[in-house]
Amino acid sequence: MDQNGAVVTRVKPLPKIKKTKKSQQETLKYVKQHKWLYLMLIPGLMYLIIFRYIPMGGIIIAFQKFNPFSGLSGSEWVGLYYFKMLFTSPDFPRVLINTLGISMLSLIFYFPAPIVLALLLNEIKHQKYKRTVQTFIYIPHFISLVIVASLTYQLLNINDGIINQVVQMLTGKTINFLGKPEYFRGLIIGQSIWKETGYGTIIFLAALAGVDVSLYEAARVDGAGRWKMMWHVTLPAIRGTIIIMLILRVGSILNTGFEQIFLMKNALNSSVAEVFDTYVYTKGIINAQYSYSTATGLFKSVVGMIMVLSANKLAKKAGESGIY
Amino acid sequence: MAEQVIRSNKNKIKGSKTDCVTNMIIYSVAGLAGLGTLLPFLYVLAGSFATEQELTEKAFFIIPTVISTNAYKYIFETGEIFNGLKNSIFLTVVGTAVNMFFTTTFAYPLAKSHLRGRKFFLNMVIITMLFNGGMIPTFLWIKEIGLYNSYAGLILMVAISPFNMIIVKNFFQELPAELEEAARIDGCNDLQIFTKIVLPLSKPVIASISLFYAVGHWNNYFGPMIYLKDTHKETVQIVLRRIVLLAAGVQADGMDFDIMGTPPDKAVKMAATVVATVPILIVYPFVQKYFTKGVMVGAVKG
Amino acid sequence: MKKFKKSITLILALALIISMFAGCGKDDEGSKGSNSGLNETENASASDENGLAQISMMTFDFEGSPLSGDHAQEVVTTMEEHTQTKVDFSWVPSDNYDERLGLTLASPDDMPMIIAVPSMTSAITSAAEAGAFWDLNDFMFDSEKYPNLSQANQNVNKSLTVNDQLIGVYRARPIGRLGMGYRADWAEALGIDEPETIEDLYDMMYQFTYNDPDGNGEDDTYGLSLCKYTGPLDVVQTYFGVGNEWTEVDGKLVPVHQTPEYMEALKWMKKMYDDGLVYADWAVRDTATWQDDVKNGECGIFIDVLDGSRRIWDYFVNNEIPAVDGTSYELATMNLVGTINDKTLATSGYNGFFVITKAAKTEEDVAACLNFLDKMSDDAMITLSSYGLEGIHWQKDENGNLENLVAGDAVAAKAFAALNQTVAYIPNMKATDIGPEMTERLIIEEEVKASNVDYAVFNPAAAYIVNSETYSLSGANLDEIIDNARTQYISGEIDEDGLQAAWANWETQGGQAVIEEINAQHN
């Protein structure tokens, strides 16, 4: 009985029907019927096995005291030695926090940027203007990080950086963007946004191109204005793409990329600038410690895997298609 | 009826005022983005034609006061760059074609939710995205199967990018199911559906993923560096990186080899950036046209 | 049961695919063979038709297309005749040499006989411990067979000794390379003499900053040019009697940051920063700006390798940068000073070394390799690799000096320049019989470098560091802790307590273990 006294029949949810194991014959019939689908899978499968899975055996290095000359078979087995070293290192908490910090900020600020820009560009009616802007914003992706770092220095340094000259005019002081730890994360995110947003719009623009134009027509007939159209037609159309990108992005949560951070890191901001990739570089590559870097890489991969699976589950719960 | 028309007209008029402001904002933000990305590149371009002195003294300029082509002369002098460009073009074109073949053929079956074993295959792909064996094991294996020092190896090694493949798969998934049903009624099998219907409709995603692969090949420095042995097989990125390092006097380890004269260091870095970037930049405008709306119109009806 | 059968089928299918490709790989053995085949046949026989020894060698390629173009064949033939050796070269581009080195070590069947190694890393030490290289102690000091190599400096050799095995022939570099250069015209304008003590140095820095040495009425100059590369600070430290990374105190080796002189040096540097004698943001300045700041007249002092100061001087001369008014100089000029307080920092004395791998199977092979390296340090070969062939790339002028005919011609130089990566430069860095006429600046540079040798401060632990296991693993991190702490202290980010905390951190992160490991070897 509900509040109004009406009789409400609670419908019992149907018991989950266990999938009966399809017999082999049915599967074979399916394969025969869709033989082209399976044939199409073969090249990719061969690729995966030959070029990805077989070399993956090399992960074993993480559990060995690997040295190239003795090779995989000749190097001593040390089990979890390097993992222990990583987790018990006094630097580990700091490196973890730094990495997560940059990753989180990146997720909040850098991830939406291409989406917003793509939506914005999509609204531009003047084709020539749109195309021109599109071509320009694409350029920074190709400029090497080394040049970007030196351009950043030229813009922001306290001696003759243009930005600081403006700041000085306004506030009478200069800001040591490049030296103070509190600015480091913003600097990195800002650089990433400048460099990669343009290139990142491509995938969203392609998705937007696939939106059925008739949907816009229908919306217009219903009296929808610009914002309503965006909210009800455009965004849902690219929602799938956004979710996918998000899930995949989440898998690289412990990856910050090495080169960019390395170039902007210095003695003054190293307390926030030291991330996994630079830490492994100093410890791993300079000293040629293959095992240590492989162990750290494995750790990052496992975390990434967990993140991807969780994100995918969440997406599925929210009704999205997810990766699977 | 009349009220409806009036109402919709009212919306149009209201819309046009806020529309105008919104448009202004949109156009100026876009314009700012465009400028913000163009100006630094113009500086690099200008710098590549500037003298060492000017680059040392000025922090930023768009037009050099003294034009000097020394940097470009230095880069083109030995002629290696042309070989590098040739190799890079080969790698990019062939590589992208191979990529698209492997990627689309693998993505299509996975886009079918009824495929038996779908989850298994997808898991296979996702795992490779996150785990890999490392440089030495991969290298040793490539050598073992005889693909060292060959473009075949270089291209096959990266035949599928799981990330790109998933994007393509999802695009295929979003195509209306009615298309497949209609085609099946017409007697098409899976392969024909793929080639005759799905691919033609997938132009936007094919265009953008091809672009991603192409850029990946063009910018690929590490792959050719490790897996190509002969100097005549070098790609343009390798040639340029070496030129830049040499120009910066990195080799100066105590021995005074003033054989080469004093190279124009900064301008060379900029000229190298220009040479490495311009070819692939030219490609984009051609690909842009596939990102236009209306690709889907008439798809179902047709 | 059925599921089991299904998985078996799958696995068998996969195995089939894999074996298909394994078989494919075997078929490709032919092509694979042609790549490495050369190495194999070279290794098999120690000499070929003409009685020339055959060896294989992997070394750096800096310019691309090594030994190519016109006359390259003649260069190679000349080299072969002189050394009586045919060499199968593996030229590896310098920028990814470390990765390629690791990969080469990972393929013991394919290794060349001689490998040029940039520095001692744990990959090398562990390979050495696994027996990858020959112990040259048994071979190199035969002064009849190897008149050049046997003169190798024993101190430097200690740095190449792993587990009592001498594994390398080092590539010599001047020991006295580090020193100071300053704007001579500025000094004259301000009436300052060449600095000899640390007080002189400070005074010069101060006056260069505040007394308007370039006479333009603007407060736009600094004393010392400093950037994020902290090498100059290590040099300045020696002026205070601080050692070179490690020093001996009461028979024990300690890291220099644990000595009182270090703190004195740091306080001086902090004062230098606080008084504004260097850029306020020096710690973030890119290394590209370092020399430029002196070149464009912003800084007056440059502390690093002396050829760096000399190159700045060259820049002034080549670009006719005028000196400041009212001095006896026409063009801007750098003065080169070797020592302050009679001290300067010594370099390690070498830059990379050659190892002889077990790919050299017999002692004859080893002899062939050492012979090649020895002959390449002869005057004739030094000249060949630096300047090319007589009559084609250079000729003798009236004074008997070498006149470079192809200076600035990068293409012509490709015929021979790559060879200088095979020269050990033991015992001479330059050919003794003939050389180009040196500019006045070069002559000065050489003199100062030579005079530095007696005053340069060495690192007494250099030989032990390579054998310290903890340093192999964490060395770079440990060094960074000390270095960062120094920078932060000078820039005022941390105070003395912060320094102590950093040093304590250094100890717990492995520094203490390194001290013990080093001293265990010292005794």
GROMACS .gro file of C-alpha atoms in nm, chain B:
model
  302
  325MET     CA    1  -0.096   2.842  -3.554
  326ALA     CA    2  -0.039   3.210  -3.575
  327GLU     CA    3   0.071   3.221  -3.214
  328GLN     CA    4   0.326   2.953  -3.283
  329VAL     CA    5   0.468   3.151  -3.569
  330ILE     CA    6   0.481   3.465  -3.363
  331ARG     CA    7   0.638   3.282  -3.077
  332SER     CA    8   0.908   3.135  -3.293
  333ASN     CA    9   0.968   3.472  -3.453
  334LYS     CA   10   1.004   3.629  -3.111
  335ASN     CA   11   1.264   3.372  -3.023
  336LYS     CA   12   1.446   3.453  -3.342
  337ILE     CA   13   1.453   3.822  -3.267
  338LYS     CA   14   1.557   3.773  -2.907
  339GLY     CA   15   1.809   3.527  -3.028
  340SER     CA   16   1.967   3.767  -3.268
  341LYS     CA   17   2.060   4.018  -2.998
  342THR     CA   18   2.220   3.772  -2.760
  343ASP     CA   19   2.332   3.587  -3.063
  344CYS     CA   20   2.532   3.887  -3.171
  345VAL     CA   21   2.706   3.920  -2.837
  346THR     CA   22   2.765   3.548  -2.818
  347ASN     CA   23   2.907   3.551  -3.165
  348MET     CA   24   3.140   3.833  -3.078
  349ILE     CA   25   3.264   3.642  -2.779
  350ILE     CA   26   3.303   3.324  -2.975
  351TYR     CA   27   3.488   3.489  -3.260
  352SER     CA   28   3.721   3.679  -3.032
  353VAL     CA   29   3.806   3.379  -2.818
  354ALA     CA   30   3.878   3.184  -3.131
  355GLY     CA   31   4.078   3.472  -3.262
  356LEU     CA   32   4.280   3.493  -2.943
  357ALA     CA   33   4.347   3.121  -2.955
  358GLY     CA   34   4.459   3.154  -3.311
  359LEU     CA   35   4.687   3.446  -3.239
  360GLY     CA   36   4.824   3.290  -2.923
  361THR     CA   37   4.936   2.990  -3.119
  362LEU     CA   38   5.044   3.168  -3.432
  363LEU     CA   39   5.263   3.437  -3.282
  364PRO     CA   40   5.519   3.209  -3.120
  365PHE     CA   41   5.548   3.020  -3.444
  366LEU     CA   42   5.599   3.343  -3.631
  367TYR     CA   43   5.879   3.418  -3.390
  368VAL     CA   44   6.037   3.083  -3.464
  369LEU     CA   45   5.994   3.146  -3.836
  370ALA     CA   46   6.144   3.492  -3.810
  371GLY     CA   47   6.422   3.363  -3.591
  372SER     CA   48   6.518   3.108  -3.849
  373PHE     CA   49   6.596   3.393  -4.085
  374ALA     CA   50   6.773   3.608  -3.829
  375THR     CA   51   7.134   3.657  -3.736
  376GLU     CA   52   7.288   3.508  -3.426
  377GLN     CA   53   7.340   3.852  -3.285
  378GLU     CA   54   6.981   3.957  -3.313
  379LEU     CA   55   6.860   3.639  -3.150
  380THR     CA   56   7.101   3.686  -2.862
  381GLU     CA   57   6.995   4.042  -2.802
  382LYS     CA   58   6.622   4.048  -2.861
  383ALA     CA   59   6.369   3.849  -2.668
  384PHE     CA   60   6.097   3.848  -2.929
  385PHE     CA   61   6.039   3.977  -3.279
  386ILE     CA   62   5.836   3.889  -3.582
  387ILE     CA   63   6.044   4.048  -3.853
  388PRO     CA   64   6.420   4.026  -3.833
  389THR     CA   65   6.604   4.350  -3.899
  390VAL     CA   66   6.877   4.167  -4.086
  391ILE     CA   67   6.772   3.869  -4.291
  392SER     CA   68   7.018   3.585  -4.302
  393THR     CA   69   6.971   3.248  -4.463
  394ASN     CA   70   7.277   3.105  -4.292
  395ALA     CA   71   7.077   2.867  -4.081
  396TYR     CA   72   6.903   2.716  -4.379
  397LYS     CA   73   7.224   2.700  -4.573
  398TYR     CA   74   7.380   2.514  -4.283
  399ILE     CA   75   7.095   2.265  -4.274
  400PHE     CA   76   7.077   2.199  -4.644
  401GLU     CA   77   7.448   2.213  -4.706
  402THR     CA   78   7.526   1.851  -4.659
  403GLY     CA   79   7.221   1.733  -4.847
  404GLU     CA   80   7.138   1.472  -4.588
  405ILE     CA   81   6.816   1.648  -4.513
  406PHE     CA   82   6.673   1.561  -4.850
  407ASN     CA   83   6.737   1.196  -4.795
  408GLY     CA   84   6.581   1.231  -4.455
  409LEU     CA   85   6.273   1.397  -4.600
  410LYS     CA   86   6.239   1.127  -4.860
  411ASN     CA   87   6.259   0.856  -4.598
  412SER     CA   88   6.017   1.030  -4.369
  413ILE     CA   89   5.763   1.073  -4.644
  414PHE     CA   90   5.792   0.706  -4.731
  415LEU     CA   91   5.756   0.604  -4.370
  416THR     CA   92   5.457   0.832  -4.315
  417VAL     CA   93   5.265   0.738  -4.625
  418VAL     CA   94   5.321   0.365  -4.617
  419GLY     CA   95   5.302   0.352  -4.242
  420THR     CA   96   4.969   0.531  -4.228
  421ALA     CA   97   4.822   0.308  -4.496
  422VAL     CA   98   4.928   0.000  -4.302
  423ASN     CA   99   4.795   0.152  -3.983
  424MET     CA  100   4.455   0.223  -4.131
  425PHE     CA  101   4.429  -0.124  -4.276
  426PHE     CA  102   4.507  -0.297  -3.949
  427THR     CA  103   4.310  -0.056  -3.736
  428THR     CA  104   3.985  -0.050  -3.929
  429THR     CA  105   3.978  -0.423  -3.993
  430PHE     CA  106   4.031  -0.490  -3.627
  431ALA     CA  107   3.791  -0.226  -3.503
  432TYR     CA  108   3.494  -0.326  -3.714
  433PRO     CA  109   3.428  -0.673  -3.573
  434LEU     CA  110   3.478  -0.538  -3.224
  435ALA     CA  111   3.212  -0.281  -3.288
  436LYS     CA  112   2.957  -0.556  -3.320
  437SER     CA  113   2.814  -0.618  -2.977
  438HIS     CA  114   2.702  -0.964  -3.077
  439LEU     CA  115   3.051  -1.084  -3.157
  440ARG     CA  116   3.150  -1.394  -2.969
  441GLY     CA  117   3.465  -1.342  -2.775
  442ARG     CA  118   3.437  -0.965  -2.798
  443LYS     CA  119   3.531  -0.900  -2.440
  444PHE     CA  120   3.831  -1.126  -2.467
  445PHE     CA  121   3.969  -0.943  -2.770
  446LEU     CA  122   3.901  -0.604  -2.622
  447ASN     CA  123   4.081  -0.700  -2.307
  448MET     CA  124   4.374  -0.811  -2.516
  449VAL     CA  125   4.394  -0.466  -2.664
  450ILE     CA  126   4.351  -0.273  -2.342
  451ILE     CA  127   4.623  -0.468  -2.170
  452THR     CA  128   4.872  -0.376  -2.441
  453MET     CA  129   4.781  -0.015  -2.391
  454LEU     CA  130   4.898  -0.021  -2.035
  455PHE     CA  131   5.168  -0.285  -2.017
  456ASN     CA  132   5.477  -0.331  -2.222
  457GLY     CA  133   5.798  -0.521  -2.181
  458GLY     CA  134   6.042  -0.238  -2.220
  459MET     CA  135   6.300  -0.132  -2.472
  460ILE     CA  136   6.553  -0.411  -2.441
  461PRO     CA  137   6.319  -0.711  -2.466
  462THR     CA  138   6.132  -0.553  -2.758
  463PHE     CA  139   6.457  -0.478  -2.932
  464LEU     CA  140   6.595  -0.826  -2.883
  465TRP     CA  141   6.275  -0.982  -3.013
  466ILE     CA  142   6.264  -0.759  -3.321
  467LYS     CA  143   6.619  -0.857  -3.395
  468GLU     CA  144   6.531  -1.221  -3.343
  469ILE     CA  145   6.256  -1.218  -3.601
  470GLY     CA  146   6.476  -1.049  -3.853
  471LEU     CA  147   6.305  -0.714  -3.870
  472TYR     CA  148   6.593  -0.505  -3.745
  473ASN     CA  149   6.717  -0.224  -3.966
  474SER     CA  150   6.415  -0.238  -4.193
  475TYR     CA  151   6.125  -0.011  -4.261
  476ALA     CA  152   5.899  -0.315  -4.261
  477GLY     CA  153   5.986  -0.371  -3.899
  478LEU     CA  154   5.948  -0.008  -3.807
  479ILE     CA  155   5.604   0.009  -3.963
  480LEU     CA  156   5.474  -0.325  -3.841
  481MET     CA  157   5.589  -0.258  -3.488
  482VAL     CA  158   5.325   0.010  -3.449
  483ALA     CA  159   5.061  -0.127  -3.681
  484ILE     CA  160   4.783  -0.059  -3.433
  485SER     CA  161   4.760   0.210  -3.173
  486PRO     CA  162   4.506   0.077  -2.922
  487PHE     CA  163   4.392   0.428  -2.846
  488ASN     CA  164   4.316   0.505  -3.208
  489MET     CA  165   4.158   0.167  -3.258
  490ILE     CA  166   3.915   0.221  -2.976
  491ILE     CA  167   3.814   0.558  -3.117
  492VAL     CA  168   3.743   0.400  -3.454
  493LYS     CA  169   3.555   0.114  -3.293
  494ASN     CA  170   3.334   0.350  -3.103
  495PHE     CA  171   3.265   0.549  -3.413
  496PHE     CA  172   3.156   0.232  -3.593
  497GLN     CA  173   2.937   0.145  -3.297
  498GLU     CA  174   2.749   0.469  -3.323
  499LEU     CA  175   2.650   0.417  -3.683
  500PRO     CA  176   2.278   0.342  -3.702
  501ALA     CA  177   2.195  -0.026  -3.685
  502GLU     CA  178   1.931   0.019  -3.956
  503LEU     CA  179   2.206   0.053  -4.210
  504GLU     CA  180   2.341  -0.289  -4.143
  505GLU     CA  181   1.997  -0.441  -4.135
  506ALA     CA  182   1.904  -0.280  -4.464
  507ALA     CA  183   2.222  -0.403  -4.624
  508ARG     CA  184   2.178  -0.753  -4.493
  509ILE     CA  185   1.831  -0.763  -4.638
  510ASP     CA  186   1.992  -0.674  -4.967
  511GLY     CA  187   2.208  -0.984  -4.930
  512CYS     CA  188   2.540  -0.831  -4.826
  513ASN     CA  189   2.779  -1.023  -4.606
  514ASP     CA  190   2.990  -0.869  -4.330
  515LEU     CA  191   3.280  -0.782  -4.554
  516GLN     CA  192   3.063  -0.607  -4.809
  517ILE     CA  193   2.884  -0.412  -4.540
  518PHE     CA  194   3.220  -0.303  -4.413
  519THR     CA  195   3.366  -0.194  -4.742
  520LYS     CA  196   3.061  -0.060  -4.918
  521ILE     CA  197   2.870   0.107  -4.640
  522VAL     CA  198   3.060   0.151  -4.318
  523LEU     CA  199   3.388   0.279  -4.457
  524PRO     CA  200   3.242   0.543  -4.687
  525LEU     CA  201   3.037   0.677  -4.399
  526SER     CA  202   3.336   0.689  -4.171
  527LYS     CA  203   3.521   0.961  -4.352
  528PRO     CA  204   3.552   1.195  -4.054
  529VAL     CA  205   3.704   0.935  -3.826
  530ILE     CA  206   3.923   0.788  -4.097
  531ALA     CA  207   4.047   1.135  -4.181
  532SER     CA  208   4.128   1.223  -3.824
  533ILE     CA  209   4.281   0.890  -3.725
  534SER     CA  210   4.488   0.885  -4.044
  535LEU     CA  211   4.612   1.225  -3.947
  536PHE     CA  212   4.703   1.104  -3.600
  537TYR     CA  213   4.897   0.812  -3.737
  538ALA     CA  214   5.065   1.024  -4.001
  539VAL     CA  215   5.177   1.279  -3.746
  540GLY     CA  216   5.295   0.999  -3.523
  541HIS     CA  217   5.514   0.857  -3.798
  542TRP     CA  218   5.645   1.194  -3.902
  543ASN     CA  219   5.745   1.292  -3.550
  544ASN     CA  220   5.874   0.949  -3.457
  545TYR     CA  221   6.229   0.995  -3.344
  546PHE     CA  222   6.292   0.711  -3.108
  547GLY     CA  223   6.178   0.429  -3.336
  548PRO     CA  224   6.406   0.503  -3.632
  549MET     CA  225   6.684   0.592  -3.392
  550ILE     CA  226   6.688   0.253  -3.227
  551TYR     CA  227   6.575   0.026  -3.506
  552LEU     CA  228   6.750   0.163  -3.813
  553LYS     CA  229   7.119   0.108  -3.847
  554ASP     CA  230   7.220   0.244  -4.187
  555THR     CA  231   7.270   0.616  -4.217
  556HIS     CA  232   7.102   0.629  -4.556
  557LYS     CA  233   6.781   0.513  -4.395
  558GLU     CA  234   6.761   0.801  -4.152
  559THR     CA  235   6.443   0.999  -4.121
  560VAL     CA  236   6.424   1.375  -4.119
  561GLN     CA  237   6.384   1.398  -3.742
  562ILE     CA  238   6.711   1.220  -3.682
  563VAL     CA  239   6.897   1.436  -3.929
  564LEU     CA  240   6.756   1.752  -3.779
  565ARG     CA  241   6.822   1.657  -3.420
  566ARG     CA  242   7.181   1.588  -3.502
  567ILE     CA  243   7.220   1.913  -3.689
  568VAL     CA  244   7.079   2.107  -3.399
  569LEU     CA  245   7.301   1.935  -3.145
  570LEU     CA  246   7.604   1.988  -3.360
  571ALA     CA  247   7.519   2.353  -3.407
  572ALA     CA  248   7.489   2.400  -3.034
  573GLY     CA  249   7.846   2.292  -3.002
  574VAL     CA  250   7.750   1.994  -2.793
  575GLN     CA  251   8.040   1.813  -2.941
  576ALA     CA  252   8.280   2.064  -2.797
  577ASP     CA  253   8.454   1.834  -2.560
  578GLY     CA  254   8.789   2.001  -2.554
  579MET     CA  255   8.898   1.939  -2.906
  580ASP     CA  256   8.899   2.245  -3.121
  581PHE     CA  257   8.762   2.127  -3.447
  582ASP     CA  258   8.707   2.457  -3.610
  583ILE     CA  259   8.676   2.265  -3.931
  584MET     CA  260   8.309   2.339  -3.957
  585GLY     CA  261   8.342   2.704  -3.880
  586THR     CA  262   8.112   2.860  -3.627
  587PRO     CA  263   7.759   2.743  -3.695
  588PRO     CA  264   7.468   2.977  -3.630
  589ASP     CA  265   7.334   2.800  -3.326
  590LYS     CA  266   7.001   2.957  -3.234
  591ALA     CA  267   6.880   3.022  -3.584
  592VAL     CA  268   6.959   2.664  -3.670
  593LYS     CA  269   6.733   2.535  -3.392
  594MET     CA  270   6.450   2.746  -3.530
  595ALA     CA  271   6.515   2.660  -3.891
  596ALA     CA  272   6.519   2.294  -3.800
  597THR     CA  273   6.181   2.333  -3.634
  598VAL     CA  274   6.043   2.498  -3.943
  599VAL     CA  275   6.178   2.233  -4.178
  600ALA     CA  276   6.047   1.951  -3.962
  601THR     CA  277   5.707   2.109  -3.915
  602VAL     CA  278   5.603   2.269  -4.240
  603PRO     CA  279   5.552   1.953  -4.448
  604ILE     CA  280   5.305   1.798  -4.210
  605LEU     CA  281   5.136   2.131  -4.146
  606ILE     CA  282   5.056   2.152  -4.512
  607VAL     CA  283   4.861   1.829  -4.489
  608TYR     CA  284   4.605   1.949  -4.238
  609PRO     CA  285   4.406   2.195  -4.451
  610PHE     CA  286   4.344   1.917  -4.699
  611VAL     CA  287   4.212   1.689  -4.432
  612GLN     CA  288   3.997   1.958  -4.277
  613LYS     CA  289   3.726   1.929  -4.533
  614TYR     CA  290   3.628   1.591  -4.392
  615PHE     CA  291   3.537   1.752  -4.068
  616THR     CA  292   3.237   1.924  -4.215
  617LYS     CA  293   2.884   1.870  -4.105
  618GLY     CA  294   2.625   1.693  -4.305
  619VAL     CA  295   2.811   1.377  -4.381
  620MET     CA  296   2.526   1.178  -4.239
  621VAL     CA  297   2.247   1.340  -4.431
  622GLY     CA  298   2.056   1.100  -4.642
  623ALA     CA  299   2.247   0.805  -4.515
  624VAL     CA  300   1.948   0.616  -4.394
  625LYS     CA  301   1.726   0.722  -4.673
  626GLY     CA  302   1.982   0.642  -4.938
   0.00000   0.00000   0.00000
